[in-house]
Amino acid sequence: MSDSIRSTSVALITGASTGIGATYADRLAKRGYDLILIARDVDRLNALSDRLQQEHGVNITVLPADLTRRDDLARVEDFIRANPQISLLVNNAGASLKAGFENSDADAIENLIALNVTSVARLSRVAFEGLIRHKDGAIINIASVMALTPELQSAVYSATKAFVLTFSQTLQFEMAARGLYVQAVLPAATRTEIWARSGKNIDEIPGVMEVGELVDAALLGFDRKEKVTIPPLQDEKQWDDFEALRSAMVPNFLQSHAAPRYKA
Ligand SMILES: NC(=O)c1ccc[n+]([C@@H]2O[C@H](COP(=O)([O-])OP(=O)(O)OC[C@H]3O[C@@H](n4cnc5c(N)ncnc54)[C@H](OP(=O)(O)O)[C@@H]3O)[C@@H](O)[C@H]2O)c1
């Protein structure tokens, strides 16, 4: 493509001040990516930036932003538009509610959707124009196994992650012809601050994965161009069977008449 961009790989990571996002920053810097780091805590972002620049000699831009605030989100979007050299967008920033549906107020729910859903959709759309100009342009969306587990009773958080999963899977179809690779990553319980931030005790959760192991596995899935990467799922065939069943239903949805069980 005549207007394709060739340069050092550049990744923008949201929620990079700690946890999964900070670990992606570390691993991508090791791979030689220049980085744009986004989160609210500027001191932590600067400390991470200083360390990674020293250790790996990469260029890092720190862009503090609260992605639930429309003005901050617009500032990040302007930055992305002005920097089409970004070849990888990691939509990682996310949070969970402190309480269940009944005990969460409507504003807290709206804020969670702003962070976990709206910022993911808007940043993907804005970054898309630049990403498709790269041969290896890609989006990594951090969803969660909670997208698949209504039994765990976390209605709003799980639904935001179901959005991220469906959004990613659908973009994989919509963007296939544009050569954009989209990966959905579904961690299960991973040792980060998200648990304490949402008032939960991680020591009460069985089967917690260390964050480095989670990100290293997710990046292996990325290298293999997996569409959906579920690092803790031991039997890959379970996901493949689930997907096969889902896609087998698709041709059966378009019917002029209701199924016999709905006929009086
Ligand atoms: N840990 C798990 O068990 C687990 C499991 C499945 C999925 N996930 C998903 O993984 C992603 C990363 O979570 P984590 O476990 O690494 O959590 P974490 O340790 O709490 O980190 C969350 C990151 O998001 C940033 N962030 C939070 N609110 C923000 C806001 N309003 N604007 C901008 N940045 C914001 C935080 O930075 P600041 O506070 O500095 O803004 C931090 O860098 C999330 O999408 C989460 O849903 C986590």
mmCIF file of C-alpha atoms and ligand atoms in Angstrom:
data_model
loop_
_atom_site.group_PDB
_atom_site.id
_atom_site.type_symbol
_atom_site.label_atom_id
_atom_site.label_comp_id
_atom_site.label_asym_id
_atom_site.label_seq_id
_atom_site.Cartn_x
_atom_site.Cartn_y
_atom_site.Cartn_z
ATOM 1 C CA MET A 1 0.000 0.000 0.000
ATOM 2 C CA SER A 2 1.513 3.335 -0.994
ATOM 3 C CA ASP A 3 0.603 5.149 2.202
ATOM 4 C CA SER A 4 1.600 2.329 4.546
ATOM 5 C CA ILE A 5 3.756 3.325 7.506
ATOM 6 C CA ARG A 6 7.058 1.586 8.238
ATOM 7 C CA SER A 7 8.799 2.459 11.455
ATOM 8 C CA THR A 8 9.558 1.092 14.886
ATOM 9 C CA SER A 9 6.474 -0.639 16.237
ATOM 10 C CA VAL A 10 4.486 1.651 18.515
ATOM 11 C CA ALA A 11 1.911 0.421 21.030
ATOM 12 C CA LEU A 12 -0.627 2.426 22.988
ATOM 13 C CA ILE A 13 -1.671 0.707 26.238
ATOM 14 C CA THR A 14 -4.571 1.865 28.369
ATOM 15 C CA GLY A 15 -4.504 1.088 32.078
ATOM 16 C CA ALA A 16 -0.720 0.840 31.986
ATOM 17 C CA SER A 17 0.058 2.081 35.513
ATOM 18 C CA THR A 18 -0.226 -1.345 37.154
ATOM 19 C CA GLY A 19 -1.392 -4.946 36.763
ATOM 20 C CA ILE A 20 -1.972 -6.471 33.353
ATOM 21 C CA GLY A 21 -1.395 -3.189 31.482
ATOM 22 C CA ALA A 22 1.942 -2.483 33.191
ATOM 23 C CA THR A 23 2.998 -6.061 32.413
ATOM 24 C CA TYR A 24 2.096 -5.620 28.728
ATOM 25 C CA ALA A 25 4.204 -2.439 28.798
ATOM 26 C CA ASP A 26 7.144 -4.385 30.202
ATOM 27 C CA ARG A 27 6.835 -7.244 27.686
ATOM 28 C CA LEU A 28 6.279 -4.994 24.670
ATOM 29 C CA ALA A 29 9.225 -2.776 25.635
ATOM 30 C CA LYS A 30 11.340 -5.954 25.770
ATOM 31 C CA ARG A 31 10.161 -6.658 22.219
ATOM 32 C CA GLY A 32 11.385 -3.201 21.169
ATOM 33 C CA TYR A 33 8.052 -1.391 20.943
ATOM 34 C CA ASP A 34 7.921 2.331 21.616
ATOM 35 C CA LEU A 35 5.061 2.926 24.022
ATOM 36 C CA ILE A 36 2.296 5.345 24.865
ATOM 37 C CA LEU A 37 1.125 4.700 28.410
ATOM 38 C CA ILE A 38 -2.301 5.794 29.616
ATOM 39 C CA ALA A 39 -3.872 5.743 33.092
ATOM 40 C CA ARG A 40 -4.763 8.254 35.800
ATOM 41 C CA ASP A 41 -1.795 7.806 38.151
ATOM 42 C CA VAL A 42 0.912 9.922 36.531
ATOM 43 C CA ASP A 43 3.566 9.130 39.167
ATOM 44 C CA ARG A 44 3.267 5.419 38.552
ATOM 45 C CA LEU A 45 3.271 5.912 34.788
ATOM 46 C CA ASN A 46 6.428 8.061 35.022
ATOM 47 C CA ALA A 47 8.174 5.514 37.244
ATOM 48 C CA LEU A 48 7.333 2.702 34.808
ATOM 49 C CA SER A 49 8.382 4.842 31.865
ATOM 50 C CA ASP A 50 11.770 5.689 33.464
ATOM 51 C CA ARG A 51 12.455 2.023 34.212
ATOM 52 C CA LEU A 52 11.503 0.748 30.762
ATOM 53 C CA GLN A 53 13.430 3.494 28.955
ATOM 54 C CA GLN A 54 16.527 2.659 30.998
ATOM 55 C CA GLU A 55 16.209 -1.098 30.621
ATOM 56 C CA HIS A 56 15.184 -1.289 26.971
ATOM 57 C CA GLY A 57 16.111 2.053 25.382
ATOM 58 C CA VAL A 58 12.634 2.517 23.902
ATOM 59 C CA ASN A 59 10.761 5.819 23.536
ATOM 60 C CA ILE A 60 7.862 6.238 25.917
ATOM 61 C CA THR A 61 5.144 8.870 26.088
ATOM 62 C CA VAL A 62 3.122 9.181 29.268
ATOM 63 C CA LEU A 63 -0.404 10.407 28.691
ATOM 64 C CA PRO A 64 -2.364 10.724 31.942
ATOM 65 C CA ALA A 65 -6.107 10.432 31.400
ATOM 66 C CA ASP A 66 -9.244 9.360 33.196
ATOM 67 C CA LEU A 67 -11.003 7.417 30.449
ATOM 68 C CA THR A 68 -14.398 7.849 32.104
ATOM 69 C CA ARG A 69 -14.132 11.614 31.458
ATOM 70 C CA ARG A 70 -15.243 12.700 28.009
ATOM 71 C CA ASP A 71 -12.670 15.536 27.823
ATOM 72 C CA ASP A 72 -9.789 13.212 28.760
ATOM 73 C CA LEU A 73 -10.997 10.580 26.295
ATOM 74 C CA ALA A 74 -11.193 13.230 23.562
ATOM 75 C CA ARG A 75 -7.591 14.249 24.357
ATOM 76 C CA VAL A 76 -6.450 10.632 23.943
ATOM 77 C CA GLU A 77 -8.417 10.362 20.682
ATOM 78 C CA ASP A 78 -6.750 13.540 19.349
ATOM 79 C CA PHE A 79 -3.359 12.080 20.289
ATOM 80 C CA ILE A 80 -4.146 8.869 18.384
ATOM 81 C CA ARG A 81 -5.314 10.794 15.289
ATOM 82 C CA ALA A 82 -2.089 12.804 15.354
ATOM 83 C CA ASN A 83 0.059 9.659 15.697
ATOM 84 C CA PRO A 84 -0.767 7.186 12.925
ATOM 85 C CA GLN A 85 2.536 5.440 13.649
ATOM 86 C CA ILE A 86 0.683 3.579 16.410
ATOM 87 C CA SER A 87 0.518 -0.016 15.151
ATOM 88 C CA LEU A 88 -0.891 -1.748 18.233
ATOM 89 C CA LEU A 89 -3.729 -0.655 20.515
ATOM 90 C CA VAL A 90 -4.067 -2.525 23.810
ATOM 91 C CA ASN A 91 -7.486 -1.800 25.300
ATOM 92 C CA ASN A 92 -6.747 -2.963 28.810
ATOM 93 C CA ALA A 93 -7.985 -0.308 31.255
ATOM 94 C CA GLY A 94 -10.885 -1.686 33.213
ATOM 95 C CA ALA A 95 -12.464 -1.903 36.600
ATOM 96 C CA SER A 96 -15.147 -3.753 38.468
ATOM 97 C CA LEU A 97 -17.914 -2.570 40.789
ATOM 98 C CA LYS A 98 -17.495 -2.618 44.552
ATOM 99 C CA ALA A 99 -20.962 -4.118 45.028
ATOM 100 C CA GLY A 100 -23.501 -6.255 43.224
ATOM 101 C CA PHE A 101 -26.215 -4.806 40.974
ATOM 102 C CA GLU A 102 -28.678 -4.148 43.769
ATOM 103 C CA ASN A 103 -26.183 -2.220 45.865
ATOM 104 C CA SER A 104 -24.485 -0.238 43.073
ATOM 105 C CA ASP A 105 -25.833 3.184 42.232
ATOM 106 C CA ALA A 106 -26.695 4.109 38.672
ATOM 107 C CA ASP A 107 -23.776 6.554 38.337
ATOM 108 C CA ALA A 108 -21.250 3.889 39.334
ATOM 109 C CA ILE A 109 -22.765 1.597 36.707
ATOM 110 C CA GLU A 110 -22.572 4.295 34.042
ATOM 111 C CA ASN A 111 -18.926 5.030 34.943
ATOM 112 C CA LEU A 112 -18.032 1.366 34.631
ATOM 113 C CA ILE A 113 -19.646 1.189 31.209
ATOM 114 C CA ALA A 114 -17.799 4.372 30.189
ATOM 115 C CA LEU A 115 -14.464 2.761 31.069
ATOM 116 C CA ASN A 116 -14.986 -0.890 30.120
ATOM 117 C CA VAL A 117 -17.155 -0.335 27.030
ATOM 118 C CA THR A 118 -17.240 3.227 25.665
ATOM 119 C CA SER A 119 -13.500 3.850 25.819
ATOM 120 C CA VAL A 120 -12.804 0.490 24.127
ATOM 121 C CA ALA A 121 -15.210 1.189 21.259
ATOM 122 C CA ARG A 122 -14.190 4.831 20.747
ATOM 123 C CA LEU A 123 -10.419 4.269 20.926
ATOM 124 C CA SER A 124 -10.700 1.298 18.543
ATOM 125 C CA ARG A 125 -12.688 3.354 16.045
ATOM 126 C CA VAL A 126 -10.323 6.318 16.206
ATOM 127 C CA ALA A 127 -7.183 4.167 16.055
ATOM 128 C CA PHE A 128 -8.541 2.058 13.193
ATOM 129 C CA GLU A 129 -7.629 4.612 10.483
ATOM 130 C CA GLY A 130 -3.954 4.519 11.468
ATOM 131 C CA LEU A 131 -3.803 0.831 12.331
ATOM 132 C CA ILE A 132 -4.897 -0.339 8.887
ATOM 133 C CA ARG A 133 -1.985 1.543 7.355
ATOM 134 C CA HIS A 134 0.385 -0.896 9.070
ATOM 135 C CA LYS A 135 1.068 -4.342 7.672
ATOM 136 C CA ASP A 136 0.892 -5.701 11.226
ATOM 137 C CA GLY A 137 -1.731 -3.332 12.673
ATOM 138 C CA ALA A 138 -3.546 -4.937 15.602
ATOM 139 C CA ILE A 139 -5.877 -4.438 18.538
ATOM 140 C CA ILE A 140 -5.660 -6.453 21.749
ATOM 141 C CA ASN A 141 -8.848 -6.225 23.807
ATOM 142 C CA ILE A 142 -8.730 -7.444 27.402
ATOM 143 C CA ALA A 143 -12.112 -9.035 28.073
ATOM 144 C CA SER A 144 -12.611 -11.658 30.796
ATOM 145 C CA VAL A 145 -13.929 -15.174 31.264
ATOM 146 C CA MET A 146 -16.717 -13.334 33.118
ATOM 147 C CA ALA A 147 -18.130 -12.700 29.623
ATOM 148 C CA LEU A 148 -19.037 -16.399 29.665
ATOM 149 C CA THR A 149 -20.040 -16.880 33.302
ATOM 150 C CA PRO A 150 -23.402 -15.333 34.237
ATOM 151 C CA GLU A 151 -23.426 -17.843 37.104
ATOM 152 C CA LEU A 152 -20.818 -15.718 38.868
ATOM 153 C CA GLN A 153 -23.404 -12.961 39.314
ATOM 154 C CA SER A 154 -21.647 -9.781 38.364
ATOM 155 C CA ALA A 155 -24.209 -8.408 35.947
ATOM 156 C CA VAL A 156 -22.695 -5.123 34.823
ATOM 157 C CA TYR A 157 -19.018 -6.131 34.849
ATOM 158 C CA SER A 158 -19.774 -9.417 33.051
ATOM 159 C CA ALA A 159 -21.919 -7.629 30.474
ATOM 160 C CA THR A 160 -19.156 -5.081 29.787
ATOM 161 C CA LYS A 161 -16.773 -7.965 29.161
ATOM 162 C CA ALA A 162 -19.345 -9.723 26.961
ATOM 163 C CA PHE A 163 -19.388 -6.496 24.946
ATOM 164 C CA VAL A 164 -15.603 -6.614 24.608
ATOM 165 C CA LEU A 165 -15.709 -10.256 23.495
ATOM 166 C CA THR A 166 -18.533 -9.813 20.959
ATOM 167 C CA PHE A 167 -17.048 -6.521 19.742
ATOM 168 C CA SER A 168 -13.702 -8.229 19.144
ATOM 169 C CA GLN A 169 -15.193 -11.302 17.450
ATOM 170 C CA THR A 170 -17.379 -9.203 15.193
ATOM 171 C CA LEU A 171 -14.525 -6.860 14.269
ATOM 172 C CA GLN A 172 -12.551 -9.950 13.291
ATOM 173 C CA PHE A 173 -15.144 -10.491 10.566
ATOM 174 C CA GLU A 174 -15.754 -6.835 9.687
ATOM 175 C CA MET A 175 -12.059 -5.951 9.513
ATOM 176 C CA ALA A 176 -10.711 -9.148 7.930
ATOM 177 C CA ALA A 177 -10.563 -7.556 4.496
ATOM 178 C CA ARG A 178 -8.646 -4.576 5.912
ATOM 179 C CA GLY A 179 -5.944 -6.843 7.326
ATOM 180 C CA LEU A 180 -6.490 -5.701 10.908
ATOM 181 C CA TYR A 181 -5.816 -8.403 13.501
ATOM 182 C CA VAL A 182 -8.042 -8.246 16.588
ATOM 183 C CA GLN A 183 -7.372 -10.473 19.592
ATOM 184 C CA ALA A 184 -9.703 -10.897 22.553
ATOM 185 C CA VAL A 185 -7.944 -12.018 25.721
ATOM 186 C CA LEU A 186 -10.039 -13.638 28.437
ATOM 187 C CA PRO A 187 -8.172 -13.823 31.733
ATOM 188 C CA ALA A 188 -9.741 -15.511 34.732
ATOM 189 C CA ALA A 189 -8.674 -14.480 38.246
ATOM 190 C CA THR A 190 -5.262 -12.851 37.972
ATOM 191 C CA ARG A 191 -3.246 -11.384 40.853
ATOM 192 C CA THR A 192 -3.621 -7.606 40.394
ATOM 193 C CA GLU A 193 -5.037 -4.657 42.307
ATOM 194 C CA ILE A 194 -8.439 -4.965 40.643
ATOM 195 C CA TRP A 195 -9.544 -7.273 43.459
ATOM 196 C CA ALA A 196 -8.662 -4.912 46.325
ATOM 197 C CA ARG A 197 -9.968 -1.938 44.326
ATOM 198 C CA SER A 198 -13.354 -3.635 44.087
ATOM 199 C CA GLY A 199 -13.337 -4.620 47.765
ATOM 200 C CA LYS A 200 -12.619 -8.329 47.271
ATOM 201 C CA ASN A 201 -10.053 -10.513 48.989
ATOM 202 C CA ILE A 202 -8.011 -12.325 46.342
ATOM 203 C CA ASP A 203 -6.892 -14.891 48.932
ATOM 204 C CA GLU A 204 -10.445 -16.231 48.967
ATOM 205 C CA ILE A 205 -10.348 -16.995 45.228
ATOM 206 C CA PRO A 206 -9.095 -20.421 44.124
ATOM 207 C CA GLY A 207 -6.875 -20.721 41.061
ATOM 208 C CA VAL A 208 -5.368 -17.242 40.802
ATOM 209 C CA MET A 209 -2.820 -16.772 38.000
ATOM 210 C CA GLU A 210 0.243 -14.562 38.379
ATOM 211 C CA VAL A 211 0.086 -11.552 36.072
ATOM 212 C CA GLY A 212 3.374 -12.300 34.284
ATOM 213 C CA GLU A 213 2.210 -15.794 33.348
ATOM 214 C CA LEU A 214 -1.103 -14.395 32.089
ATOM 215 C CA VAL A 215 0.483 -11.771 29.835
ATOM 216 C CA ASP A 216 3.199 -14.093 28.514
ATOM 217 C CA ALA A 217 0.532 -16.645 27.545
ATOM 218 C CA ALA A 218 -1.670 -13.949 25.975
ATOM 219 C CA LEU A 219 1.277 -12.695 23.921
ATOM 220 C CA LEU A 220 1.972 -16.234 22.709
ATOM 221 C CA GLY A 221 -1.662 -16.301 21.553
ATOM 222 C CA PHE A 222 -1.057 -12.933 19.878
ATOM 223 C CA ASP A 223 2.014 -14.266 18.046
ATOM 224 C CA ARG A 224 -0.087 -17.218 16.865
ATOM 225 C CA LYS A 225 -2.792 -14.781 15.686
ATOM 226 C CA GLU A 226 -5.401 -16.434 17.886
ATOM 227 C CA LYS A 227 -8.761 -14.723 17.769
ATOM 228 C CA VAL A 228 -9.718 -15.555 21.330
ATOM 229 C CA THR A 229 -7.070 -16.385 23.916
ATOM 230 C CA ILE A 230 -8.105 -17.902 27.246
ATOM 231 C CA PRO A 231 -4.822 -18.560 29.072
ATOM 232 C CA PRO A 232 -6.267 -20.580 31.988
ATOM 233 C CA LEU A 233 -8.458 -22.868 29.849
ATOM 234 C CA GLN A 234 -6.554 -26.161 29.872
ATOM 235 C CA ASP A 235 -8.651 -27.985 27.247
ATOM 236 C CA GLU A 236 -8.649 -25.853 24.107
ATOM 237 C CA LYS A 237 -11.228 -28.162 22.537
ATOM 238 C CA GLN A 238 -13.901 -26.902 24.947
ATOM 239 C CA TRP A 239 -13.720 -23.435 23.409
ATOM 240 C CA ASP A 240 -13.549 -24.854 19.876
ATOM 241 C CA ASP A 241 -16.662 -26.992 20.539
ATOM 242 C CA PHE A 242 -18.488 -23.990 22.044
ATOM 243 C CA GLU A 243 -17.677 -21.877 18.985
ATOM 244 C CA ALA A 244 -18.686 -24.673 16.615
ATOM 245 C CA LEU A 245 -22.078 -25.004 18.342
ATOM 246 C CA ARG A 246 -22.619 -21.240 18.257
ATOM 247 C CA SER A 247 -21.749 -20.875 14.598
ATOM 248 C CA ALA A 248 -23.883 -23.911 13.681
ATOM 249 C CA MET A 249 -26.926 -21.968 14.985
ATOM 250 C CA VAL A 250 -26.272 -18.933 12.784
ATOM 251 C CA PRO A 251 -27.874 -20.187 9.543
ATOM 252 C CA ASN A 252 -30.904 -21.303 11.568
ATOM 253 C CA PHE A 253 -31.768 -17.848 12.953
ATOM 254 C CA LEU A 254 -33.283 -16.422 9.767
ATOM 255 C CA GLN A 255 -36.724 -18.027 9.558
ATOM 256 C CA SER A 256 -40.055 -16.621 8.417
ATOM 257 C CA HIS A 257 -41.910 -18.579 11.067
ATOM 258 C CA ALA A 258 -41.575 -19.179 14.768
ATOM 259 C CA ALA A 259 -40.432 -22.612 15.875
ATOM 260 C CA PRO A 260 -43.244 -25.149 16.453
ATOM 261 C CA ARG A 261 -42.817 -24.889 20.256
ATOM 262 C CA TYR A 262 -44.088 -21.292 20.054
ATOM 263 C CA LYS A 263 -47.239 -22.233 18.164
ATOM 264 C CA ALA A 264 -50.395 -22.637 20.209
HETATM 265 N N1 LIG B 1 -7.139 -9.262 37.375
HETATM 266 C C1 LIG B 1 -8.114 -10.076 37.011
HETATM 267 O O1 LIG B 1 -8.449 -11.048 37.727
HETATM 268 C C2 LIG B 1 -8.803 -9.866 35.688
HETATM 269 C C3 LIG B 1 -9.562 -10.924 35.163
HETATM 270 C C4 LIG B 1 -10.195 -10.746 33.948
HETATM 271 C C5 LIG B 1 -10.084 -9.553 33.275
HETATM 272 N N2 LIG B 1 -9.360 -8.533 33.806
HETATM 273 C C6 LIG B 1 -9.294 -7.277 33.052
HETATM 274 O O2 LIG B 1 -7.951 -6.908 32.870
HETATM 275 C C7 LIG B 1 -7.854 -5.493 32.692
HETATM 276 C C8 LIG B 1 -6.743 -4.955 33.571
HETATM 277 O O3 LIG B 1 -7.108 -5.157 34.916
HETATM 278 P P1 LIG B 1 -6.061 -5.460 36.079
HETATM 279 O O4 LIG B 1 -6.450 -6.739 36.683
HETATM 280 O O5 LIG B 1 -4.675 -5.254 35.624
HETATM 281 O O6 LIG B 1 -6.535 -4.324 37.102
HETATM 282 P P2 LIG B 1 -5.742 -3.223 37.901
HETATM 283 O O7 LIG B 1 -4.488 -3.785 38.466
HETATM 284 O O8 LIG B 1 -6.739 -2.602 38.816
HETATM 285 O O9 LIG B 1 -5.343 -2.182 36.759
HETATM 286 C C9 LIG B 1 -6.313 -1.448 36.085
HETATM 287 C C10 LIG B 1 -5.621 -0.390 35.232
HETATM 288 O O10 LIG B 1 -6.636 0.426 34.640
HETATM 289 C C11 LIG B 1 -6.390 1.783 34.978
HETATM 290 N N3 LIG B 1 -7.649 2.499 35.139
HETATM 291 C C12 LIG B 1 -8.646 2.245 36.033
HETATM 292 N N4 LIG B 1 -9.606 3.171 35.927
HETATM 293 C C13 LIG B 1 -9.208 4.023 34.946
HETATM 294 C C14 LIG B 1 -9.773 5.192 34.387
HETATM 295 N N5 LIG B 1 -10.936 5.694 34.825
HETATM 296 N N6 LIG B 1 -9.112 5.810 33.392
HETATM 297 C C15 LIG B 1 -7.916 5.333 32.963
HETATM 298 N N7 LIG B 1 -7.343 4.245 33.458
HETATM 299 C C16 LIG B 1 -7.971 3.595 34.442
HETATM 300 C C17 LIG B 1 -5.619 1.733 36.281
HETATM 301 O O11 LIG B 1 -4.772 2.863 36.449
HETATM 302 P P3 LIG B 1 -5.076 4.186 37.305
HETATM 303 O O12 LIG B 1 -5.714 3.766 38.583
HETATM 304 O O13 LIG B 1 -3.717 4.791 37.439
HETATM 305 O O14 LIG B 1 -5.961 5.007 36.440
HETATM 306 C C18 LIG B 1 -4.744 0.510 36.044
HETATM 307 O O15 LIG B 1 -3.599 0.874 35.294
HETATM 308 C C19 LIG B 1 -9.239 -4.930 33.026
HETATM 309 O O16 LIG B 1 -9.923 -4.659 31.815
HETATM 310 C C20 LIG B 1 -9.907 -6.078 33.764
HETATM 311 O O17 LIG B 1 -11.312 -6.039 33.640
HETATM 312 C C21 LIG B 1 -8.706 -8.663 34.991
#
